[in-house]
């Protein structure tokens, strides 16, 4: 991609002499002072993607054993299998010699997918972007500035002290500089809205323990329609399930994360 | 656990001189001639679990780069972080020197969890086991014999040529020999029912590409109430989401897998 775009600069990797990659984690992806987990996954994958012959991210599971700080990271990637249709590999994002993020990912050529289709639901029923509320930085001003992000009025309730009481966060999102969405950016989009449980409990940092994203198709250029929900908050642990649809109304990705609410 | 139980014998690992483990994949866990993916995950985790101080599996993501065959496997495990509350590690299940399964897992002490609870739904509304239909081996006779498994009449429709038309598979399950369920066995329970899409499309082998399981609590002894659904089958790729509740009606685990329907 074109390094005129913010996201491509932010996921730029530079080869090192020992077969690893170096990247720079900028503070503009911080949430509550900590780099966004979805963004960190896209940086690690930028290394792994160079080792596989398939163009499209199909699936990634990211774990975050230790907090990453803004600054330099080293990415060590390895393929486990280069298959005809699917390749699998792992990548480790290290800082100060310690693993901070561990990724397992599969790549394929999504344009060659074949098989039956049966969808129980379409894109979320949400008002047009003009009828939504602009997500502006409250706790994550710098992060949000990378996007053009609009939340449904109900979803945005928490920001003005009127949480909806339903753990749902829905709306429209795209990169602020017009970069089209693609499979590689899906882990970031899957983790870019405020947590859905902000409409249920007092907003606070909710560390992601594990994030999985399954990419289903290459998105059309334009807006993404997104919907994140938490149905099971139990003794502090909760899942956040995401659906990402493109502007045409085609399902692009499903995500799930396991996170913790400490309040 | 007690090796009088089938599951504990089937996940028995033996240390090797180079710090790995050896295990035997028995044919009694095959589905369509291939060892069940959830079972393979439990075998790999039996190695990793020995390296972490925390007693309970919290989360696992399993990828299956290459088909495993029944027979001997070697498990190479490594911790990424031993934390105060959570430990993270990876394990690779190898056969003939090749990686067949890759696992990333977190462990914790679930009895120490603290935090808010808010559940959108309780256990699935299903009839009692007596009003359900015994799942007996059709395509996976040997596998099913490890369990006491009862499907709701609607879920069981596919087996008698009357698929419900809804991609849902719900019912009751427990180990046939009375072994109580626990966090370590959740990856198997998360993958033990027939695929939910058998009620939607012609039953056939649907290879699992990725399986993630989040364990929320230690289950009570007795039955598990389970519900698996597929909402988005798109051009052959589909997710299967699972909820596992214990006999008391407490949420034990959530699962999601990415799989492929090739018909």
Short mmCIF file of C-alpha atoms in Angstrom, two decimals:
data_model
loop_
_atom_site.label_atom_id
_atom_site.label_comp_id
_atom_site.label_asym_id
_atom_site.label_seq_id
_atom_site.Cartn_x
_atom_site.Cartn_y
_atom_site.Cartn_z
CA UNK A 1 0.00 0.00 0.00
CA UNK A 2 0.82 3.64 -0.29
CA UNK A 3 2.81 5.18 2.54
CA UNK A 4 0.95 8.43 1.98
CA UNK A 5 -1.67 6.86 4.23
CA UNK A 6 -1.44 7.03 8.02
CA UNK A 7 -2.16 3.33 8.52
CA UNK A 8 0.51 2.22 6.07
CA UNK A 9 3.13 4.40 7.69
CA UNK A 10 2.05 3.11 11.10
CA UNK A 11 2.49 -0.49 10.03
CA UNK A 12 5.71 -0.02 8.09
CA UNK A 13 8.28 -2.70 8.87
CA UNK A 14 11.99 -2.68 8.09
CA UNK A 15 13.94 -5.92 7.73
CA UNK A 16 16.80 -6.61 10.13
CA UNK A 17 19.97 -8.56 9.42
CA UNK A 18 18.76 -11.59 11.39
CA UNK A 19 15.52 -12.07 9.44
CA UNK A 20 13.28 -10.17 11.82
CA UNK A 21 11.53 -6.80 11.30
CA UNK A 22 11.66 -3.56 13.17
CA UNK A 23 8.64 -1.26 13.52
CA UNK A 24 7.77 1.88 15.42
CA UNK A 25 4.67 1.99 17.62
CA UNK A 26 3.46 5.58 17.57
CA UNK A 27 1.63 7.17 20.52
CA UNK A 28 -1.24 8.18 18.20
CA UNK A 29 -2.69 4.66 18.57
CA UNK A 30 -2.87 4.81 22.36
CA UNK A 31 -6.01 4.23 24.38
CA UNK A 32 -5.69 5.17 28.05
CA UNK A 33 -1.93 5.48 27.43
CA UNK A 34 -1.54 1.96 25.99
CA UNK A 35 -1.26 1.10 22.27
CA UNK A 36 -4.50 -0.31 20.88
CA UNK A 37 -4.46 -4.12 20.67
CA UNK A 38 -5.96 -4.30 17.20
CA UNK A 39 -3.32 -1.90 15.92
CA UNK A 40 -0.50 -3.94 17.50
CA UNK A 41 -1.83 -7.02 15.73
CA UNK A 42 -1.69 -5.25 12.36
CA UNK A 43 1.94 -4.29 12.97
CA UNK A 44 2.97 -7.86 13.80
CA UNK A 45 1.08 -9.15 10.78
CA UNK A 46 2.90 -6.71 8.51
CA UNK A 47 5.99 -8.83 9.21
CA UNK A 48 4.32 -12.22 8.80
CA UNK A 49 2.50 -11.19 5.59
CA UNK A 50 5.86 -10.91 3.83
CA UNK A 51 6.53 -14.62 4.36
CA UNK A 52 3.36 -16.04 2.85
CA UNK A 53 2.35 -16.25 -0.81
CA UNK A 54 -1.36 -15.59 -0.23
CA UNK A 55 -2.58 -12.00 -0.41
CA UNK A 56 -5.41 -11.92 2.13
CA UNK A 57 -5.52 -12.23 5.89
CA UNK A 58 -8.12 -14.93 6.63
CA UNK A 59 -7.84 -15.29 10.39
CA UNK A 60 -5.75 -13.97 13.23
CA UNK A 61 -5.69 -14.69 16.92
CA UNK A 62 -3.73 -12.24 19.04
CA UNK A 63 -2.67 -12.62 22.66
CA UNK A 64 -1.18 -9.86 24.76
CA UNK A 65 1.02 -11.38 27.46
CA UNK A 66 2.63 -8.05 28.40
CA UNK A 67 1.73 -4.41 27.82
CA UNK A 68 3.52 -2.83 24.84
CA UNK A 69 4.82 0.75 25.12
CA UNK A 70 4.99 3.22 22.25
CA UNK A 71 8.44 2.97 20.66
CA UNK A 72 10.42 0.40 18.78
CA UNK A 73 9.39 -3.25 18.51
CA UNK A 74 10.93 -6.25 16.84
CA UNK A 75 8.74 -8.72 14.97
CA UNK A 76 9.82 -12.36 14.66
CA UNK A 77 7.66 -14.29 12.24
CA UNK A 78 7.66 -17.90 11.11
CA UNK A 79 5.50 -19.89 8.71
CA UNK A 80 4.05 -23.17 9.95
CA UNK A 81 2.65 -24.25 6.61
CA UNK A 82 2.58 -22.85 3.11
CA UNK A 83 -0.44 -24.57 1.64
CA UNK A 84 -1.98 -24.43 -1.78
CA UNK A 85 -5.07 -22.61 -0.54
CA UNK A 86 -4.18 -21.49 2.97
CA UNK A 87 -0.90 -20.61 4.68
CA UNK A 88 -0.43 -20.44 8.43
CA UNK A 89 2.20 -18.64 10.45
CA UNK A 90 3.00 -17.06 13.77
CA UNK A 91 4.53 -13.73 14.72
CA UNK A 92 5.84 -12.42 17.96
CA UNK A 93 6.06 -8.70 18.68
CA UNK A 94 8.93 -8.11 21.11
CA UNK A 95 10.04 -5.09 23.06
CA UNK A 96 13.17 -5.06 25.21
CA UNK A 97 13.63 -8.71 24.28
CA UNK A 98 10.29 -9.73 25.80
CA UNK A 99 7.23 -11.06 23.94
CA UNK A 100 4.44 -8.45 24.10
CA UNK A 101 2.04 -9.78 21.48
CA UNK A 102 1.75 -13.27 20.03
CA UNK A 103 -0.11 -13.78 16.75
CA UNK A 104 -1.25 -16.86 14.87
CA UNK A 105 -2.62 -16.12 11.43
CA UNK A 106 -3.87 -17.73 8.26
CA UNK A 107 -3.71 -16.24 4.80
CA UNK A 108 -5.57 -17.16 1.64
CA UNK A 109 -6.76 -15.67 -1.63
CA UNK A 110 -10.30 -14.65 -0.71
CA UNK A 111 -11.16 -14.03 -4.36
CA UNK A 112 -10.90 -17.79 -4.98
CA UNK A 113 -13.38 -18.80 -2.24
CA UNK A 114 -16.21 -21.06 -3.36
CA UNK A 115 -19.13 -22.53 -1.49
CA UNK A 116 -22.66 -22.00 -0.22
CA UNK A 117 -23.99 -18.80 1.37
CA UNK A 118 -26.67 -18.49 4.03
CA UNK A 119 -26.79 -15.41 6.25
CA UNK A 120 -29.09 -15.16 9.27
CA UNK A 121 -28.80 -11.40 9.32
CA UNK A 122 -27.59 -8.54 7.18
CA UNK A 123 -25.72 -5.41 8.18
CA UNK A 124 -26.85 -3.72 11.40
CA UNK A 125 -29.95 -1.56 11.09
CA UNK A 126 -28.34 1.80 11.80
CA UNK A 127 -29.13 5.33 10.70
CA UNK A 128 -27.01 6.94 7.95
CA UNK A 129 -23.72 8.53 9.01
CA UNK A 130 -25.34 11.98 8.91
CA UNK A 131 -27.86 10.86 11.52
CA UNK A 132 -25.11 9.49 13.78
CA UNK A 133 -22.91 11.17 16.37
CA UNK A 134 -19.30 11.94 15.61
CA UNK A 135 -16.96 10.00 17.90
CA UNK A 136 -14.56 12.59 19.14
CA UNK A 137 -11.77 12.05 21.50
CA UNK A 138 -12.81 11.86 25.06
CA UNK A 139 -10.48 9.32 26.54
CA UNK A 140 -8.74 8.47 23.26
CA UNK A 141 -8.59 11.74 21.31
CA UNK A 142 -5.43 10.92 19.38
CA UNK A 143 -6.56 7.44 18.47
CA UNK A 144 -9.96 8.52 17.20
CA UNK A 145 -8.35 11.18 15.01
CA UNK A 146 -7.07 8.42 12.70
CA UNK A 147 -10.67 7.64 11.73
CA UNK A 148 -13.86 9.12 10.48
CA UNK A 149 -16.07 7.48 13.08
CA UNK A 150 -19.78 7.95 13.70
CA UNK A 151 -21.73 6.17 16.41
CA UNK A 152 -25.47 5.61 16.47
CA UNK A 153 -27.15 8.01 18.93
CA UNK A 154 -27.93 5.09 21.24
CA UNK A 155 -24.32 3.82 21.14
CA UNK A 156 -22.94 7.28 21.86
CA UNK A 157 -25.02 7.68 25.01
CA UNK A 158 -22.21 6.79 27.41
CA UNK A 159 -20.12 9.75 26.17
CA UNK A 160 -22.66 12.27 27.43
CA UNK A 161 -23.48 10.47 30.65
CA UNK A 162 -26.55 8.75 29.21
CA UNK A 163 -25.42 5.14 28.70
CA UNK A 164 -28.03 3.15 26.83
CA UNK A 165 -27.97 0.27 29.32
CA UNK A 166 -27.33 -2.13 26.43
CA UNK A 167 -23.78 -3.31 25.76
CA UNK A 168 -23.83 -2.36 22.10
CA UNK A 169 -21.66 0.00 20.07
CA UNK A 170 -22.62 0.46 16.43
CA UNK A 171 -21.87 2.92 13.70
CA UNK A 172 -19.84 3.81 10.64
CA UNK A 173 -16.09 4.01 10.37
CA UNK A 174 -13.39 4.58 7.76
CA UNK A 175 -9.83 5.86 7.75
CA UNK A 176 -9.77 9.66 8.01
CA UNK A 177 -7.39 10.00 5.06
CA UNK A 178 -9.44 8.00 2.59
CA UNK A 179 -7.33 4.83 2.70
CA UNK A 180 -9.63 2.00 1.59
CA UNK A 181 -10.25 -0.79 4.10
CA UNK A 182 -8.69 -4.17 3.33
CA UNK A 183 -8.22 -7.54 5.06
CA UNK A 184 -4.93 -6.40 6.65
CA UNK A 185 -6.62 -3.51 8.45
CA UNK A 186 -9.50 -5.60 9.85
CA UNK A 187 -7.83 -6.33 13.22
CA UNK A 188 -7.66 -2.57 13.79
CA UNK A 189 -11.26 -1.93 12.73
CA UNK A 190 -12.32 -4.84 14.96
CA UNK A 191 -10.89 -3.00 17.97
CA UNK A 192 -11.40 0.68 17.12
CA UNK A 193 -14.75 1.62 18.66
CA UNK A 194 -15.19 2.37 22.35
CA UNK A 195 -15.98 -0.86 24.23
CA UNK A 196 -19.66 -1.83 23.99
CA UNK A 197 -19.81 -2.25 27.78
CA UNK A 198 -19.29 1.50 28.21
CA UNK A 199 -23.05 1.62 27.80
CA UNK A 200 -23.41 -0.78 30.72
CA UNK A 201 -20.70 0.02 33.25
CA UNK A 202 -18.53 2.99 34.18
CA UNK A 203 -16.00 3.60 31.35
CA UNK A 204 -12.49 2.50 32.30
CA UNK A 205 -9.61 0.69 30.68
CA UNK A 206 -10.74 -2.83 29.75
CA UNK A 207 -7.60 -4.75 28.81
CA UNK A 208 -7.94 -7.13 25.88
CA UNK A 209 -6.65 -10.59 26.73
CA UNK A 210 -7.29 -12.23 23.38
CA UNK A 211 -8.60 -10.97 20.05
CA UNK A 212 -9.65 -13.16 17.13
CA UNK A 213 -10.68 -11.82 13.74
CA UNK A 214 -11.99 -13.88 10.83
CA UNK A 215 -11.96 -12.07 7.49
CA UNK A 216 -14.68 -13.22 5.08
CA UNK A 217 -14.27 -11.06 2.03
CA UNK A 218 -12.28 -8.15 0.64
CA UNK A 219 -14.24 -5.03 1.54
CA UNK A 220 -15.45 -2.55 -1.06
CA UNK A 221 -13.93 0.92 -0.75
CA UNK A 222 -15.89 3.31 1.43
CA UNK A 223 -17.56 3.08 4.81
CA UNK A 224 -17.62 0.09 7.09
CA UNK A 225 -20.80 -0.60 9.02
CA UNK A 226 -19.89 -2.07 12.38
CA UNK A 227 -21.67 -3.51 15.37
CA UNK A 228 -20.07 -4.66 18.61
CA UNK A 229 -21.95 -6.35 21.43
CA UNK A 230 -21.22 -7.94 24.78
CA UNK A 231 -23.76 -10.48 25.91
CA UNK A 232 -21.90 -12.17 28.74
CA UNK A 233 -20.11 -10.10 31.34
CA UNK A 234 -19.47 -12.55 34.15
CA UNK A 235 -17.37 -11.84 37.23
CA UNK A 236 -15.36 -9.26 35.29
CA UNK A 237 -14.63 -11.26 32.16
CA UNK A 238 -16.55 -10.47 28.99
CA UNK A 239 -16.55 -11.16 25.29
CA UNK A 240 -16.99 -8.45 22.70
CA UNK A 241 -18.32 -9.77 19.41
CA UNK A 242 -17.98 -7.65 16.32
CA UNK A 243 -19.52 -7.69 12.86
CA UNK A 244 -17.92 -5.62 10.13
CA UNK A 245 -19.87 -5.06 6.89
CA UNK A 246 -18.80 -2.96 3.97
CA UNK A 247 -20.68 -0.12 2.31
CA UNK A 248 -22.36 -2.54 -0.13
CA UNK A 249 -23.70 -4.57 2.81
CA UNK A 250 -21.36 -7.53 2.40
CA UNK A 251 -20.02 -9.24 5.51
CA UNK A 252 -16.29 -8.47 5.74
CA UNK A 253 -15.22 -9.82 9.13
CA UNK A 254 -16.32 -11.24 12.44
CA UNK A 255 -14.35 -10.59 15.58
CA UNK A 256 -14.40 -11.70 19.17
CA UNK A 257 -12.28 -10.56 22.04
CA UNK A 258 -11.96 -11.65 25.64
CA UNK A 259 -11.46 -8.67 27.91
CA UNK A 260 -11.65 -7.72 31.54
CA UNK A 261 -13.65 -5.10 33.39
CA UNK A 262 -11.92 -4.32 36.64
CA UNK A 263 -14.39 -1.81 38.03
CA UNK B 1 -6.92 -36.22 37.02
CA UNK B 2 -7.58 -39.88 37.37
CA UNK B 3 -6.41 -42.07 34.53
CA UNK B 4 -9.38 -44.34 35.15
CA UNK B 5 -11.21 -41.88 32.93
CA UNK B 6 -11.13 -42.10 29.14
CA UNK B 7 -10.37 -38.41 28.63
CA UNK B 8 -7.43 -38.42 31.02
CA UNK B 9 -5.90 -41.45 29.37
CA UNK B 10 -6.46 -39.84 25.97
CA UNK B 11 -4.63 -36.67 27.01
CA UNK B 12 -1.82 -38.38 28.89
CA UNK B 13 1.58 -36.90 28.06
CA UNK B 14 4.99 -38.36 28.76
CA UNK B 15 8.07 -36.13 29.09
CA UNK B 16 10.93 -36.59 26.63
CA UNK B 17 14.61 -36.03 27.28
CA UNK B 18 14.63 -32.75 25.33
CA UNK B 19 11.87 -31.06 27.34
CA UNK B 20 9.01 -31.95 25.00
CA UNK B 21 6.11 -34.36 25.56
CA UNK B 22 4.95 -37.40 23.70
CA UNK B 23 1.26 -38.34 23.42
CA UNK B 24 -0.79 -40.89 21.55
CA UNK B 25 -3.73 -39.78 19.39
CA UNK B 26 -6.22 -42.63 19.49
CA UNK B 27 -8.57 -43.38 16.58
CA UNK B 28 -11.57 -43.23 18.95
CA UNK B 29 -11.56 -39.41 18.60
CA UNK B 30 -11.86 -39.45 14.81
CA UNK B 31 -14.57 -37.69 12.85
CA UNK B 32 -14.69 -38.66 9.17
CA UNK B 33 -11.33 -40.41 9.73
CA UNK B 34 -9.60 -37.33 11.15
CA UNK B 35 -8.93 -36.66 14.85
CA UNK B 36 -11.35 -34.10 16.30
CA UNK B 37 -9.83 -30.60 16.50
CA UNK B 38 -11.08 -29.87 20.00
CA UNK B 39 -9.56 -33.12 21.24
CA UNK B 40 -6.20 -32.32 19.61
CA UNK B 41 -6.20 -28.98 21.39
CA UNK B 42 -6.69 -30.67 24.76
CA UNK B 43 -3.73 -32.96 24.09
CA UNK B 44 -1.41 -30.06 23.23
CA UNK B 45 -2.61 -28.14 26.28
CA UNK B 46 -1.82 -31.11 28.52
CA UNK B 47 1.82 -30.35 27.76
CA UNK B 48 1.60 -26.58 28.19
CA UNK B 49 -0.39 -26.84 31.43
CA UNK B 50 2.62 -28.41 33.13
CA UNK B 51 4.66 -25.25 32.58
CA UNK B 52 2.30 -22.71 34.14
CA UNK B 53 1.54 -22.14 37.82
CA UNK B 54 -2.15 -21.30 37.30
CA UNK B 55 -4.65 -24.15 37.52
CA UNK B 56 -7.36 -23.12 35.02
CA UNK B 57 -7.40 -22.78 31.26
CA UNK B 58 -8.77 -19.27 30.56
CA UNK B 59 -8.44 -19.04 26.80
CA UNK B 60 -7.08 -21.05 23.92
CA UNK B 61 -6.81 -20.40 20.24
CA UNK B 62 -5.98 -23.41 18.09
CA UNK B 63 -4.94 -23.45 14.44
CA UNK B 64 -4.67 -26.58 12.34
CA UNK B 65 -2.10 -26.01 9.60
CA UNK B 66 -1.91 -29.71 8.64
CA UNK B 67 -4.14 -32.72 9.25
CA UNK B 68 -3.05 -34.88 12.20
CA UNK B 69 -3.26 -38.68 11.91
CA UNK B 70 -4.00 -41.04 14.79
CA UNK B 71 -0.69 -42.16 16.29
CA UNK B 72 2.15 -40.56 18.14
CA UNK B 73 2.62 -36.80 18.41
CA UNK B 74 5.24 -34.63 20.06
CA UNK B 75 4.22 -31.50 21.96
CA UNK B 76 6.63 -28.58 22.22
CA UNK B 77 5.43 -25.96 24.68
CA UNK B 78 6.84 -22.65 25.81
CA UNK B 79 5.66 -19.99 28.23
CA UNK B 80 5.58 -16.39 27.00
CA UNK B 81 4.78 -14.86 30.37
CA UNK B 82 4.23 -16.14 33.87
CA UNK B 83 2.12 -13.38 35.38
CA UNK B 84 0.72 -12.92 38.82
CA UNK B 85 -2.86 -13.38 37.65
CA UNK B 86 -2.54 -14.76 34.13
CA UNK B 87 0.11 -16.85 32.37
CA UNK B 88 0.42 -17.17 28.61
CA UNK B 89 2.12 -19.84 26.55
CA UNK B 90 2.18 -21.60 23.23
CA UNK B 91 2.28 -25.25 22.26
CA UNK B 92 2.92 -26.97 19.00
CA UNK B 93 1.68 -30.46 18.29
CA UNK B 94 4.04 -32.12 15.82
CA UNK B 95 3.86 -35.32 13.85
CA UNK B 96 6.70 -36.58 11.64
CA UNK B 97 8.56 -33.39 12.55
CA UNK B 98 5.83 -31.13 11.09
CA UNK B 99 3.57 -28.73 13.00
CA UNK B 100 -0.02 -30.07 12.90
CA UNK B 101 -1.67 -27.91 15.56
CA UNK B 102 -0.56 -24.58 17.01
CA UNK B 103 -2.02 -23.40 20.31
CA UNK B 104 -1.84 -20.13 22.20
CA UNK B 105 -3.33 -20.30 25.66
CA UNK B 106 -3.80 -18.34 28.85
CA UNK B 107 -4.16 -19.80 32.30
CA UNK B 108 -5.45 -18.23 35.49
CA UNK B 109 -7.08 -19.14 38.79
CA UNK B 110 -10.75 -18.72 37.95
CA UNK B 111 -11.73 -18.97 41.61
CA UNK B 112 -10.03 -15.61 42.21
CA UNK B 113 -11.97 -13.71 39.50
CA UNK B 114 -13.68 -10.52 40.67
CA UNK B 115 -15.85 -8.04 38.84
CA UNK B 116 -19.31 -7.16 37.63
CA UNK B 117 -21.79 -9.60 36.08
CA UNK B 118 -24.44 -8.82 33.46
CA UNK B 119 -25.78 -11.61 31.27
CA UNK B 120 -28.05 -10.94 28.29
CA UNK B 121 -29.25 -14.52 28.25
CA UNK B 122 -29.20 -17.63 30.40
CA UNK B 123 -28.69 -21.23 29.37
CA UNK B 124 -30.44 -22.34 26.16
CA UNK B 125 -34.13 -23.15 26.55
CA UNK B 126 -33.96 -26.85 25.81
CA UNK B 127 -36.04 -29.81 26.94
CA UNK B 128 -34.66 -32.13 29.65
CA UNK B 129 -32.26 -34.87 28.55
CA UNK B 130 -35.10 -37.43 28.69
CA UNK B 131 -37.04 -35.41 26.10
CA UNK B 132 -34.01 -35.20 23.79
CA UNK B 133 -32.68 -37.60 21.17
CA UNK B 134 -29.62 -39.71 21.87
CA UNK B 135 -26.75 -38.80 19.53
CA UNK B 136 -25.57 -42.10 18.23
CA UNK B 137 -22.80 -42.71 15.85
CA UNK B 138 -23.74 -42.16 12.29
CA UNK B 139 -20.61 -40.68 10.77
CA UNK B 140 -18.67 -40.57 14.04
CA UNK B 141 -19.76 -43.64 15.98
CA UNK B 142 -16.51 -44.12 17.85
CA UNK B 143 -16.19 -40.46 18.78
CA UNK B 144 -19.72 -40.14 20.12
CA UNK B 145 -19.21 -43.23 22.30
CA UNK B 146 -16.94 -41.19 24.57
CA UNK B 147 -19.94 -39.09 25.60
CA UNK B 148 -23.43 -39.23 26.91
CA UNK B 149 -24.87 -36.83 24.35
CA UNK B 150 -28.50 -35.83 23.79
CA UNK B 151 -29.66 -33.43 21.10
CA UNK B 152 -32.89 -31.46 21.09
CA UNK B 153 -35.41 -33.01 18.68
CA UNK B 154 -35.04 -30.01 16.37
CA UNK B 155 -31.21 -30.24 16.40
CA UNK B 156 -31.31 -33.96 15.67
CA UNK B 157 -33.43 -33.51 12.54
CA UNK B 158 -30.52 -33.77 10.12
CA UNK B 159 -29.72 -37.32 11.32
CA UNK B 160 -33.06 -38.64 10.12
CA UNK B 161 -33.18 -36.66 6.91
CA UNK B 162 -35.32 -33.89 8.39
CA UNK B 163 -32.88 -31.01 8.88
CA UNK B 164 -34.49 -28.17 10.79
CA UNK B 165 -33.37 -25.53 8.28
CA UNK B 166 -31.80 -23.58 11.15
CA UNK B 167 -28.05 -23.88 11.76
CA UNK B 168 -28.39 -24.73 15.42
CA UNK B 169 -27.27 -27.76 17.42
CA UNK B 170 -28.27 -27.84 21.07
CA UNK B 171 -28.47 -30.39 23.78
CA UNK B 172 -26.88 -32.02 26.81
CA UNK B 173 -23.50 -33.64 27.04
CA UNK B 174 -21.20 -35.23 29.60
CA UNK B 175 -18.42 -37.78 29.56
CA UNK B 176 -19.82 -41.30 29.32
CA UNK B 177 -17.69 -42.55 32.22
CA UNK B 178 -18.76 -39.91 34.72
CA UNK B 179 -15.62 -37.82 34.55
CA UNK B 180 -16.62 -34.33 35.71
CA UNK B 181 -16.16 -31.51 33.18
CA UNK B 182 -13.40 -28.98 33.92
CA UNK B 183 -11.70 -26.06 32.17
CA UNK B 184 -9.13 -28.37 30.51
CA UNK B 185 -11.84 -30.37 28.76
CA UNK B 186 -13.71 -27.33 27.40
CA UNK B 187 -11.95 -27.29 23.99
CA UNK B 188 -13.25 -30.82 23.44
CA UNK B 189 -16.80 -30.02 24.57
CA UNK B 190 -16.69 -26.93 22.34
CA UNK B 191 -16.16 -29.17 19.32
CA UNK B 192 -18.02 -32.36 20.19
CA UNK B 193 -21.50 -31.93 18.72
CA UNK B 194 -22.26 -32.43 15.03
CA UNK B 195 -21.79 -29.14 13.15
CA UNK B 196 -24.79 -26.82 13.45
CA UNK B 197 -24.83 -26.37 9.68
CA UNK B 198 -25.80 -30.03 9.24
CA UNK B 199 -29.32 -28.68 9.70
CA UNK B 200 -28.77 -26.33 6.77
CA UNK B 201 -26.62 -28.10 4.20
CA UNK B 202 -25.79 -31.69 3.25
CA UNK B 203 -23.65 -33.22 6.05
CA UNK B 204 -19.99 -33.58 5.02
CA UNK B 205 -16.61 -33.03 6.60
CA UNK B 206 -16.28 -29.35 7.54
CA UNK B 207 -12.64 -28.79 8.41
CA UNK B 208 -11.95 -26.47 11.34
CA UNK B 209 -9.45 -23.78 10.46
CA UNK B 210 -9.35 -22.03 13.80
CA UNK B 211 -10.98 -22.69 17.17
CA UNK B 212 -11.05 -20.28 20.09
CA UNK B 213 -12.46 -21.12 23.52
CA UNK B 214 -12.81 -18.74 26.44
CA UNK B 215 -13.42 -20.43 29.78
CA UNK B 216 -15.44 -18.33 32.24
CA UNK B 217 -15.85 -20.49 35.29
CA UNK B 218 -15.12 -23.94 36.65
CA UNK B 219 -18.15 -26.06 35.80
CA UNK B 220 -20.17 -27.87 38.43
CA UNK B 221 -20.11 -31.68 38.11
CA UNK B 222 -22.89 -33.11 35.96
CA UNK B 223 -24.41 -32.24 32.62
CA UNK B 224 -23.34 -29.45 30.32
CA UNK B 225 -26.05 -27.57 28.44
CA UNK B 226 -24.70 -26.56 25.08
CA UNK B 227 -25.85 -24.54 22.10
CA UNK B 228 -23.98 -24.08 18.83
CA UNK B 229 -25.12 -21.80 16.04
CA UNK B 230 -23.89 -20.60 12.67
CA UNK B 231 -25.26 -17.27 11.57
CA UNK B 232 -22.95 -16.41 8.70
CA UNK B 233 -22.15 -19.00 6.08
CA UNK B 234 -20.66 -16.97 3.25
CA UNK B 235 -19.05 -18.45 0.15
CA UNK B 236 -18.16 -21.60 2.05
CA UNK B 237 -16.66 -20.04 5.16
CA UNK B 238 -18.67 -20.05 8.36
CA UNK B 239 -18.33 -19.43 12.06
CA UNK B 240 -19.76 -21.76 14.67
CA UNK B 241 -20.41 -20.04 17.98
CA UNK B 242 -20.87 -22.14 21.08
CA UNK B 243 -22.19 -21.52 24.56
CA UNK B 244 -21.47 -24.06 27.27
CA UNK B 245 -23.42 -23.83 30.54
CA UNK B 246 -23.19 -26.19 33.47
CA UNK B 247 -25.99 -28.10 35.16
CA UNK B 248 -26.58 -25.21 37.61
CA UNK B 249 -27.08 -22.83 34.68
CA UNK B 250 -23.76 -21.00 35.05
CA UNK B 251 -21.92 -19.93 31.91
CA UNK B 252 -18.78 -22.07 31.63
CA UNK B 253 -17.34 -21.23 28.22
CA UNK B 254 -17.87 -19.49 24.91
CA UNK B 255 -16.36 -20.84 21.74
CA UNK B 256 -16.04 -19.79 18.14
CA UNK B 257 -14.58 -21.65 15.24
CA UNK B 258 -13.93 -20.76 11.63
CA UNK B 259 -14.65 -23.68 9.35
CA UNK B 260 -15.26 -24.47 5.73
CA UNK B 261 -18.14 -26.12 3.92
CA UNK B 262 -16.92 -27.47 0.67
CA UNK B 263 -20.19 -28.83 -0.67
#
